[in-house]
Amino acid sequence: MPEKDPQMYELITYVWVLAVSGFGGLANYVRKVKAGNAERFSILEVVGEIVISAFAGLVTFWLCEAAGIEQPLTAALVAISGHMGSRAIALFEDGLKRRFGVR
């Protein structure tokens, strides 16, 4: 299916995916600061959180596209996985291990 090829999506699609998931990562960082689990402000932590969240959001987007999930639900799932960041990546990893029988 050529329309599902990751190279065929328009740039604006990737911009919104990365923006929504990155914003989720920023929200997670703010939550950590308020809970006292992160320094008051660290540019390295903020950038790291946004990069990890953008990666999680991008993977979520591709999985949603492969599953044929509608765009509004895809956007919500991208935002949630962006907020989850590395926790979302760990869940994906656990799911793949279960699917392929890896311990």
PDB file of C-alpha atoms in Angstrom:
ATOM      1  CA  MET A   1       0.000   0.000   0.000  1.00  0.00           C
ATOM      2  CA  PRO A   2       1.980   3.059  -1.187  1.00  0.00           C
ATOM      3  CA  GLU A   3      -0.217   5.549   0.709  1.00  0.00           C
ATOM      4  CA  LYS A   4       0.960   3.967   3.994  1.00  0.00           C
ATOM      5  CA  ASP A   5       4.664   4.376   3.171  1.00  0.00           C
ATOM      6  CA  PRO A   6       6.230   6.646   5.866  1.00  0.00           C
ATOM      7  CA  GLN A   7       8.038   8.600   3.126  1.00  0.00           C
ATOM      8  CA  MET A   8       4.758   9.463   1.394  1.00  0.00           C
ATOM      9  CA  TYR A   9       3.186  11.525   4.201  1.00  0.00           C
ATOM     10  CA  GLU A  10       3.277  15.276   3.800  1.00  0.00           C
ATOM     11  CA  LEU A  11       5.629  17.334   5.937  1.00  0.00           C
ATOM     12  CA  ILE A  12       2.693  18.960   7.747  1.00  0.00           C
ATOM     13  CA  THR A  13       1.606  15.513   8.976  1.00  0.00           C
ATOM     14  CA  TYR A  14       4.974  14.939  10.611  1.00  0.00           C
ATOM     15  CA  VAL A  15       4.980  18.491  11.996  1.00  0.00           C
ATOM     16  CA  TRP A  16       1.666  17.963  13.807  1.00  0.00           C
ATOM     17  CA  VAL A  17       2.690  14.497  15.061  1.00  0.00           C
ATOM     18  CA  LEU A  18       5.981  15.804  16.468  1.00  0.00           C
ATOM     19  CA  ALA A  19       4.345  18.962  17.860  1.00  0.00           C
ATOM     20  CA  VAL A  20       1.513  17.110  19.613  1.00  0.00           C
ATOM     21  CA  SER A  21       3.787  14.433  21.054  1.00  0.00           C
ATOM     22  CA  GLY A  22       6.463  16.982  21.997  1.00  0.00           C
ATOM     23  CA  PHE A  23       3.828  19.070  23.765  1.00  0.00           C
ATOM     24  CA  GLY A  24       2.821  15.921  25.648  1.00  0.00           C
ATOM     25  CA  GLY A  25       6.450  15.530  26.726  1.00  0.00           C
ATOM     26  CA  LEU A  26       6.576  19.140  27.864  1.00  0.00           C
ATOM     27  CA  ALA A  27       3.391  18.600  29.885  1.00  0.00           C
ATOM     28  CA  ASN A  28       4.990  15.534  31.478  1.00  0.00           C
ATOM     29  CA  TYR A  29       8.082  17.566  32.403  1.00  0.00           C
ATOM     30  CA  VAL A  30       5.927  20.264  34.017  1.00  0.00           C
ATOM     31  CA  ARG A  31       4.092  17.538  35.957  1.00  0.00           C
ATOM     32  CA  LYS A  32       7.425  16.109  37.163  1.00  0.00           C
ATOM     33  CA  VAL A  33       8.614  19.543  38.318  1.00  0.00           C
ATOM     34  CA  LYS A  34       5.368  20.203  40.191  1.00  0.00           C
ATOM     35  CA  ALA A  35       5.586  16.777  41.863  1.00  0.00           C
ATOM     36  CA  GLY A  36       9.201  17.467  42.881  1.00  0.00           C
ATOM     37  CA  ASN A  37      10.579  14.632  40.711  1.00  0.00           C
ATOM     38  CA  ALA A  38      12.688  16.912  38.497  1.00  0.00           C
ATOM     39  CA  GLU A  39      14.894  19.959  38.899  1.00  0.00           C
ATOM     40  CA  ARG A  40      13.222  23.353  38.800  1.00  0.00           C
ATOM     41  CA  PHE A  41      14.430  23.866  35.246  1.00  0.00           C
ATOM     42  CA  SER A  42      16.979  21.990  33.214  1.00  0.00           C
ATOM     43  CA  ILE A  43      17.193  22.622  29.489  1.00  0.00           C
ATOM     44  CA  LEU A  44      18.786  19.197  29.001  1.00  0.00           C
ATOM     45  CA  GLU A  45      15.887  17.477  30.756  1.00  0.00           C
ATOM     46  CA  VAL A  46      13.322  19.468  28.776  1.00  0.00           C
ATOM     47  CA  VAL A  47      14.993  18.713  25.443  1.00  0.00           C
ATOM     48  CA  GLY A  48      15.476  15.059  26.394  1.00  0.00           C
ATOM     49  CA  GLU A  49      11.826  14.738  27.416  1.00  0.00           C
ATOM     50  CA  ILE A  50      10.645  16.321  24.160  1.00  0.00           C
ATOM     51  CA  VAL A  51      12.907  14.127  21.986  1.00  0.00           C
ATOM     52  CA  ILE A  52      11.825  10.908  23.714  1.00  0.00           C
ATOM     53  CA  SER A  53       8.185  11.988  23.546  1.00  0.00           C
ATOM     54  CA  ALA A  54       8.454  12.882  19.857  1.00  0.00           C
ATOM     55  CA  PHE A  55       9.905   9.435  19.137  1.00  0.00           C
ATOM     56  CA  ALA A  56       7.117   7.729  21.099  1.00  0.00           C
ATOM     57  CA  GLY A  57       4.526   9.842  19.293  1.00  0.00           C
ATOM     58  CA  LEU A  58       5.988   9.059  15.883  1.00  0.00           C
ATOM     59  CA  VAL A  59       5.972   5.316  16.560  1.00  0.00           C
ATOM     60  CA  THR A  60       2.390   5.596  17.819  1.00  0.00           C
ATOM     61  CA  PHE A  61       1.400   7.472  14.672  1.00  0.00           C
ATOM     62  CA  TRP A  62       2.851   4.766  12.426  1.00  0.00           C
ATOM     63  CA  LEU A  63       1.157   2.014  14.452  1.00  0.00           C
ATOM     64  CA  CYS A  64      -2.181   3.841  14.260  1.00  0.00           C
ATOM     65  CA  GLU A  65      -1.803   4.309  10.514  1.00  0.00           C
ATOM     66  CA  ALA A  66      -0.970   0.636  10.042  1.00  0.00           C
ATOM     67  CA  ALA A  67      -4.035  -0.304  12.092  1.00  0.00           C
ATOM     68  CA  GLY A  68      -6.316   2.054  10.141  1.00  0.00           C
ATOM     69  CA  ILE A  69      -7.274   4.115  13.197  1.00  0.00           C
ATOM     70  CA  GLU A  70      -9.153   7.343  12.437  1.00  0.00           C
ATOM     71  CA  GLN A  71      -7.287  10.644  12.691  1.00  0.00           C
ATOM     72  CA  PRO A  72      -8.960  12.098  15.810  1.00  0.00           C
ATOM     73  CA  LEU A  73      -8.209   8.940  17.807  1.00  0.00           C
ATOM     74  CA  THR A  74      -4.703   8.814  16.328  1.00  0.00           C
ATOM     75  CA  ALA A  75      -4.092  12.396  17.490  1.00  0.00           C
ATOM     76  CA  ALA A  76      -5.257  11.534  21.008  1.00  0.00           C
ATOM     77  CA  LEU A  77      -3.080   8.417  21.139  1.00  0.00           C
ATOM     78  CA  VAL A  78      -0.068  10.374  19.837  1.00  0.00           C
ATOM     79  CA  ALA A  79      -0.572  12.983  22.577  1.00  0.00           C
ATOM     80  CA  ILE A  80      -0.959  10.341  25.278  1.00  0.00           C
ATOM     81  CA  SER A  81       2.115   8.403  24.177  1.00  0.00           C
ATOM     82  CA  GLY A  82       4.042  11.683  23.975  1.00  0.00           C
ATOM     83  CA  HIS A  83       3.061  12.420  27.562  1.00  0.00           C
ATOM     84  CA  MET A  84       4.078   8.888  28.564  1.00  0.00           C
ATOM     85  CA  GLY A  85       7.422   9.206  26.765  1.00  0.00           C
ATOM     86  CA  SER A  86       9.747   6.349  27.659  1.00  0.00           C
ATOM     87  CA  ARG A  87       6.926   4.515  29.456  1.00  0.00           C
ATOM     88  CA  ALA A  88       5.085   4.249  26.124  1.00  0.00           C
ATOM     89  CA  ILE A  89       8.221   2.912  24.433  1.00  0.00           C
ATOM     90  CA  ALA A  90       8.580   0.279  27.193  1.00  0.00           C
ATOM     91  CA  LEU A  91       4.944  -0.776  26.655  1.00  0.00           C
ATOM     92  CA  PHE A  92       5.532  -1.135  22.909  1.00  0.00           C
ATOM     93  CA  GLU A  93       8.628  -3.199  23.654  1.00  0.00           C
ATOM     94  CA  ASP A  94       6.728  -5.461  26.073  1.00  0.00           C
ATOM     95  CA  GLY A  95       3.959  -5.951  23.503  1.00  0.00           C
ATOM     96  CA  LEU A  96       6.434  -6.941  20.816  1.00  0.00           C
ATOM     97  CA  LYS A  97       8.159  -9.369  23.163  1.00  0.00           C
ATOM     98  CA  ARG A  98       4.830 -11.018  23.975  1.00  0.00           C
ATOM     99  CA  ARG A  99       3.837 -11.171  20.320  1.00  0.00           C
ATOM    100  CA  PHE A 100       7.068 -12.795  19.235  1.00  0.00           C
ATOM    101  CA  GLY A 101       7.568 -14.938  22.343  1.00  0.00           C
ATOM    102  CA  VAL A 102      10.741 -13.222  23.547  1.00  0.00           C
ATOM    103  CA  ARG A 103      11.463 -13.408  27.259  1.00  0.00           C
TER     104      ARG A 103
END
